[in-house]
Coordinates of N, CA and C in Angstrom, one line a residue:
M1 N -37.1 -4.9 -2.1 CA -36.3 -6.1 -2.2 C -36.7 -7.0 -1.1
T2 N -36.9 -8.3 -1.4 CA -37.4 -9.2 -0.4 C -36.2 -9.8 0.4
A3 N -36.5 -10.4 1.5 CA -35.5 -10.9 2.4 C -34.8 -12.1 1.6
T4 N -35.6 -12.9 0.9 CA -35.0 -14.0 0.1 C -34.0 -13.5 -0.9
K5 N -34.3 -12.4 -1.6 CA -33.4 -11.9 -2.6 C -32.1 -11.4 -1.9
I6 N -32.3 -10.7 -0.8 CA -31.1 -10.2 0.0 C -30.2 -11.4 0.4
I7 N -30.8 -12.4 0.9 CA -30.0 -13.6 1.3 C -29.3 -14.2 0.1
K8 N -30.0 -14.3 -1.1 CA -29.4 -14.9 -2.3 C -28.2 -14.0 -2.7
I9 N -28.3 -12.7 -2.6 CA -27.2 -11.8 -3.0 C -26.1 -12.0 -2.0
L10 N -26.3 -12.1 -0.7 CA -25.3 -12.3 0.3 C -24.5 -13.6 0.0
V11 N -25.3 -14.7 -0.3 CA -24.7 -16.0 -0.6 C -23.8 -15.9 -1.8
V12 N -24.3 -15.3 -2.9 CA -23.5 -15.1 -4.1 C -22.2 -14.3 -3.8
A13 N -22.4 -13.2 -3.0 CA -21.3 -12.3 -2.7 C -20.2 -13.0 -1.9
L14 N -20.7 -13.8 -0.9 CA -19.7 -14.5 0.0 C -19.0 -15.6 -0.8
G15 N -19.8 -16.3 -1.7 CA -19.1 -17.3 -2.6 C -18.1 -16.6 -3.5
L16 N -18.3 -15.4 -4.0 CA -17.4 -14.8 -4.9 C -16.2 -14.3 -4.0
T17 N -16.4 -13.9 -2.8 CA -15.3 -13.5 -1.9 C -14.4 -14.6 -1.7
S18 N -14.9 -15.8 -1.5 CA -14.0 -16.9 -1.3 C -13.3 -17.3 -2.6
Y19 N -14.0 -17.2 -3.7 CA -13.5 -17.4 -5.0 C -12.4 -16.4 -5.3
S20 N -12.7 -15.1 -5.1 CA -11.7 -14.1 -5.5 C -10.5 -14.2 -4.5
G21 N -10.7 -14.7 -3.3 CA -9.6 -14.8 -2.4 C -8.5 -15.7 -2.9
S22 N -9.0 -16.8 -3.6 CA -8.0 -17.7 -4.1 C -7.5 -17.3 -5.5
A23 N -8.4 -16.8 -6.4 CA -8.0 -16.5 -7.7 C -7.2 -15.2 -7.8
F24 N -7.5 -14.2 -6.9 CA -6.9 -12.9 -7.0 C -6.3 -12.7 -5.6
A25 N -5.4 -13.6 -5.2 CA -4.8 -13.5 -3.9 C -3.9 -12.3 -3.7
Q26 N -3.9 -11.7 -2.5 CA -3.1 -10.6 -2.2 C -1.7 -11.1 -1.8
Q27 N -0.7 -10.4 -2.1 CA 0.6 -10.8 -1.7 C 1.2 -9.8 -0.7
V28 N 1.7 -10.3 0.4 CA 2.3 -9.5 1.4 C 3.8 -9.8 1.5
S29 N 4.7 -8.8 1.5 CA 6.1 -9.0 1.7 C 6.7 -8.0 2.6
N30 N 7.8 -8.3 3.2 CA 8.5 -7.4 4.0 C 9.8 -6.9 3.3
V31 N 10.0 -5.6 3.4 CA 11.2 -5.0 2.8 C 12.0 -4.2 3.8
S32 N 13.2 -4.1 3.5 CA 14.1 -3.3 4.4 C 15.1 -2.5 3.6
Y33 N 15.3 -1.2 4.0 CA 16.2 -0.4 3.3 C 17.1 0.3 4.3
V34 N 18.3 0.6 3.9 CA 19.3 1.5 4.6 C 19.2 2.9 3.9
C35 N 18.9 3.9 4.7 CA 18.7 5.2 4.1 C 19.8 6.2 4.6
D36 N 20.1 7.2 3.8 CA 21.0 8.3 4.1 C 20.1 9.5 4.3
L37 N 19.9 9.9 5.5 CA 19.1 11.1 5.8 C 20.0 12.3 6.0
G38 N 20.5 12.8 5.0 CA 21.4 14.0 5.0 C 22.7 13.7 5.9
G39 N 23.2 12.5 5.7 CA 24.4 12.1 6.4 C 24.2 11.2 7.7
A40 N 22.9 11.1 8.1 CA 22.6 10.3 9.2 C 22.0 9.0 8.7
P41 N 22.6 7.8 9.1 CA 22.1 6.6 8.6 C 20.7 6.2 9.3
A42 N 19.8 5.6 8.6 CA 18.5 5.2 9.1 C 18.1 3.9 8.5
Q43 N 17.3 3.2 9.2 CA 16.7 1.9 8.7 C 15.3 2.0 8.5
L44 N 14.8 1.7 7.2 CA 13.4 1.7 6.9 C 13.0 0.3 6.7
T45 N 11.9 -0.1 7.4 CA 11.3 -1.4 7.3 C 9.8 -1.3 7.0
A46 N 9.3 -2.1 6.1 CA 7.9 -2.0 5.8 C 7.3 -3.3 5.4
Q47 N 6.0 -3.4 5.6 CA 5.2 -4.5 5.1 C 4.4 -4.0 3.9
V48 N 4.6 -4.6 2.7 CA 4.0 -4.2 1.5 C 3.0 -5.2 1.0
E49 N 1.8 -4.7 0.7 CA 0.7 -5.6 0.3 C 0.4 -5.2 -1.2
T50 N 0.5 -6.2 -2.1 CA 0.2 -6.1 -3.5 C -1.2 -6.5 -3.8
I51 N -2.0 -5.7 -4.3 CA -3.4 -6.0 -4.5 C -3.8 -5.8 -6.0
A52 N -4.2 -6.9 -6.6 CA -4.6 -6.8 -8.0 C -5.9 -6.2 -8.1
D53 N -6.1 -5.3 -9.1 CA -7.4 -4.8 -9.4 C -8.4 -5.8 -9.9
T54 N -9.6 -5.8 -9.4 CA -10.6 -6.8 -9.8 C -11.9 -6.0 -10.2
G55 N -12.7 -6.7 -10.9 CA -14.0 -6.1 -11.2 C -15.1 -7.2 -11.2
I56 N -16.3 -6.8 -11.1 CA -17.4 -7.8 -11.0 C -18.1 -7.9 -12.4
V57 N -18.7 -9.1 -12.6 CA -19.5 -9.3 -13.8 C -21.0 -9.5 -13.3
Q58 N -21.9 -8.7 -13.9 CA -23.3 -8.8 -13.6 C -24.2 -9.3 -14.8
N59 N -25.2 -10.0 -14.5 CA -26.2 -10.4 -15.5 C -27.2 -9.3 -15.7
S60 N -28.1 -9.5 -16.6 CA -29.1 -8.4 -16.9 C -30.0 -8.1 -15.8
Q61 N -30.1 -9.0 -14.8 CA -30.9 -8.7 -13.6 C -30.1 -8.0 -12.5
G62 N -28.8 -7.7 -12.8 CA -28.0 -7.1 -11.8 C -27.3 -8.0 -10.8
W63 N -27.5 -9.3 -11.0 CA -26.8 -10.3 -10.1 C -25.4 -10.4 -10.4
I64 N -24.6 -10.5 -9.4 CA -23.1 -10.7 -9.6 C -22.9 -12.2 -10.1
T65 N -22.3 -12.3 -11.2 CA -22.1 -13.7 -11.8 C -20.6 -14.1 -11.9
G66 N -19.7 -13.2 -11.5 CA -18.3 -13.5 -11.6 C -17.4 -12.4 -11.2
V67 N -16.1 -12.7 -11.1 CA -15.1 -11.7 -10.8 C -14.0 -11.9 -11.8
I68 N -13.5 -10.7 -12.3 CA -12.5 -10.8 -13.4 C -11.3 -10.0 -12.9
G69 N -10.1 -10.4 -13.3 CA -8.9 -9.6 -13.0 C -8.7 -8.5 -14.0
M70 N -8.3 -7.4 -13.4 CA -8.0 -6.2 -14.3 C -6.5 -6.1 -14.4
E71 N -6.0 -5.2 -15.2 CA -4.6 -5.1 -15.5 C -3.8 -4.4 -14.4
G72 N -4.5 -3.5 -13.6 CA -3.7 -2.7 -12.6 C -3.4 -3.4 -11.3
V73 N -2.4 -2.8 -10.6 CA -2.0 -3.3 -9.3 C -1.9 -2.1 -8.4
N74 N -2.3 -2.3 -7.1 CA -2.1 -1.3 -6.1 C -1.2 -1.8 -5.0
Y75 N -0.5 -0.9 -4.4 CA 0.4 -1.3 -3.3 C 0.0 -0.5 -2.1
R76 N -0.2 -1.2 -1.0 CA -0.5 -0.6 0.3 C 0.6 -1.0 1.2
Y77 N 1.1 -0.1 2.1 CA 2.2 -0.4 2.9 C 2.1 0.3 4.2
Q78 N 2.9 -0.2 5.2 CA 3.0 0.4 6.5 C 4.4 0.1 7.0
G79 N 5.0 0.9 7.8 CA 6.3 0.6 8.3 C 6.9 1.7 9.2
E80 N 8.2 1.6 9.4 CA 8.9 2.5 10.3 C 10.2 2.9 9.7
L81 N 10.6 4.1 10.0 CA 11.9 4.6 9.6 C 12.6 5.1 10.9
A82 N 13.8 4.5 11.2 CA 14.4 4.8 12.5 C 15.9 5.2 12.3
S83 N 16.3 6.3 12.9 CA 17.7 6.7 12.9 C 18.1 6.8 14.4
A84 N 19.3 7.2 14.6 CA 19.8 7.4 16.0 C 19.1 8.5 16.8
T85 N 18.5 9.5 16.0 CA 17.9 10.6 16.7 C 16.4 10.7 16.5
A86 N 15.8 9.9 15.6 CA 14.4 10.1 15.3 C 13.7 8.8 14.9
R87 N 12.4 8.7 15.1 CA 11.7 7.5 14.7 C 10.4 7.9 14.1
Y88 N 10.0 7.4 13.0 CA 8.8 7.7 12.2 C 8.1 6.4 11.9
V89 N 6.7 6.5 11.9 CA 5.9 5.5 11.4 C 5.2 6.0 10.1
F90 N 4.8 5.1 9.2 CA 4.1 5.6 8.0 C 3.2 4.6 7.5
T91 N 2.2 5.0 6.8 CA 1.3 4.2 6.0 C 1.1 4.9 4.6
G92 N 0.9 4.1 3.6 CA 0.8 4.7 2.3 C 0.2 3.8 1.3
E93 N -0.1 4.4 0.1 CA -0.6 3.6 -1.0 C 0.0 4.1 -2.3
N94 N 0.5 3.2 -3.1 CA 1.2 3.4 -4.3 C 2.4 4.3 -4.0
Q95 N 2.5 5.5 -4.6 CA 3.8 6.3 -4.5 C 3.8 7.3 -3.3
F96 N 2.7 7.3 -2.5 CA 2.7 8.4 -1.5 C 2.4 7.8 -0.1
A97 N 3.1 8.3 0.9 CA 3.0 7.8 2.3 C 2.8 9.0 3.2
D98 N 2.1 8.8 4.3 CA 2.0 9.8 5.3 C 2.8 9.3 6.5
F99 N 3.8 10.2 6.9 CA 4.7 9.9 8.0 C 4.3 10.6 9.2
T100 N 4.6 10.0 10.4 CA 4.4 10.7 11.7 C 5.7 10.5 12.5
D101 N 6.2 11.7 13.0 CA 7.4 11.7 13.8 C 6.9 11.3 15.2
L102 N 7.4 10.1 15.8 CA 6.9 9.7 17.1 C 7.4 10.5 18.2
G103 N 8.4 11.4 18.0 CA 8.8 12.2 19.1 C 8.0 13.5 19.2
T104 N 7.6 14.1 18.0 CA 6.9 15.4 18.0 C 5.5 15.3 17.5
N105 N 5.1 14.2 17.0 CA 3.8 14.0 16.3 C 3.6 14.8 15.1
E106 N 4.7 15.4 14.6 CA 4.7 16.1 13.3 C 4.3 15.1 12.2
R107 N 3.4 15.6 11.3 CA 3.0 14.7 10.2 C 3.4 15.4 8.9
F108 N 3.8 14.6 7.9 CA 4.2 15.1 6.6 C 4.1 14.0 5.5
R109 N 4.0 14.4 4.3 CA 3.8 13.6 3.1 C 5.1 13.3 2.5
V110 N 5.3 12.0 2.0 CA 6.5 11.6 1.3 C 6.1 10.9 0.0
Q111 N 6.8 11.2 -1.1 CA 6.6 10.5 -2.3 C 7.7 9.5 -2.3
M112 N 7.4 8.2 -2.5 CA 8.3 7.1 -2.5 C 8.4 6.5 -3.9
I113 N 9.6 6.6 -4.5 CA 9.9 6.1 -5.8 C 10.8 4.9 -5.7
S114 N 10.4 3.7 -6.0 CA 11.2 2.5 -6.0 C 11.6 2.2 -7.4
Q115 N 13.0 2.0 -7.5 CA 13.6 1.6 -8.8 C 14.6 0.5 -8.5
G116 N 14.2 -0.7 -8.8 CA 15.1 -1.8 -8.5 C 15.4 -1.9 -7.0
A117 N 16.7 -1.9 -6.6 CA 17.0 -2.0 -5.2 C 17.1 -0.6 -4.6
S118 N 16.8 0.5 -5.3 CA 16.9 1.8 -4.8 C 15.5 2.4 -4.5
L119 N 15.5 3.2 -3.4 CA 14.3 3.9 -3.1 C 14.6 5.4 -2.9
T120 N 13.9 6.3 -3.6 CA 14.0 7.7 -3.4 C 12.8 8.2 -2.6
M121 N 13.1 8.9 -1.5 CA 12.0 9.5 -0.7 C 12.1 11.0 -0.9
I122 N 11.0 11.6 -1.4 CA 10.9 13.1 -1.6 C 9.9 13.6 -0.5
I123 N 10.5 14.3 0.4 CA 9.8 14.8 1.6 C 9.0 16.1 1.2
N124 N 7.7 16.1 1.5 CA 6.8 17.2 1.2 C 6.9 17.5 -0.3
P125 N 6.6 16.6 -1.2 CA 6.8 16.8 -2.6 C 6.0 18.0 -3.2
E126 N 5.0 18.5 -2.6 CA 4.2 19.6 -3.1 C 4.8 20.9 -2.8
T127 N 5.8 21.0 -2.0 CA 6.5 22.3 -1.7 C 7.4 22.7 -2.8
P128 N 7.8 24.0 -2.9 CA 8.7 24.5 -4.0 C 10.1 23.8 -3.9
Q129 N 10.6 23.5 -2.8 CA 11.9 22.9 -2.7 C 11.9 21.7 -1.8
P130 N 11.4 20.6 -2.3 CA 11.3 19.4 -1.4 C 12.7 18.8 -1.2
V131 N 12.8 18.1 -0.1 CA 14.1 17.4 0.3 C 14.0 16.0 -0.2
T132 N 15.1 15.5 -0.7 CA 15.2 14.2 -1.3 C 16.3 13.3 -0.5
Y133 N 15.9 12.1 -0.2 CA 16.8 11.2 0.5 C 16.9 9.9 -0.3
Q134 N 18.0 9.2 -0.3 CA 18.2 8.0 -1.0 C 18.3 6.8 -0.1
C135 N 17.8 5.6 -0.5 CA 17.9 4.4 0.3 C 18.3 3.3 -0.6
Q136 N 18.9 2.3 0.0 CA 19.2 1.0 -0.8 C 18.7 -0.2 0.0
Q137 N 18.1 -1.1 -0.8 CA 17.5 -2.3 -0.2 C 18.5 -3.1 0.5
S138 N 18.2 -3.6 1.7 CA 19.2 -4.3 2.5 C 18.8 -5.8 2.6
Q139 N 17.6 -6.2 2.1 CA 17.3 -7.6 2.2 C 17.0 -8.1 0.8

C-alpha cells in the first residue's frame, strides 16, 4: 500500500468520523437512585452513555464510502454506590457492571436491570443464590 493511498484512507476515515459524530451522536446522561441494601439506605449515581450501533459501507475497492445506523443501542456507564458504611465504584456495559469496594478492594459482578423508574441489582448473578437489591430513581 502506497503512502498516498494510506493518506487518502485516513482523510476519508477522519471525514467519516466527523460525519458520524454529528449523525450518530452519543448521548450522555446522569442518573440517581435511592437503594435499599438489605435495610441500609444507599445512593447510586451514574453517568450513562447511550451509543447507537453503526456500520461502514465500502465500495468494491474496499474504500469506506459511508456510515449507516444500525438498529441496536449499547449503554456504557460508570458511577458510585454509597451507604453510611460502604462505598463502591463501578463501570459497566449494558446489563452488567463490575463493582469495587473502596474500603476492601473486593471486586464483584452485578447484573443491573432497569425497568422504568426501578433498578434491580443482582449481586454475583452467576452464583447459585445471588443477592438482589431494589432501587428507585430519585431524579
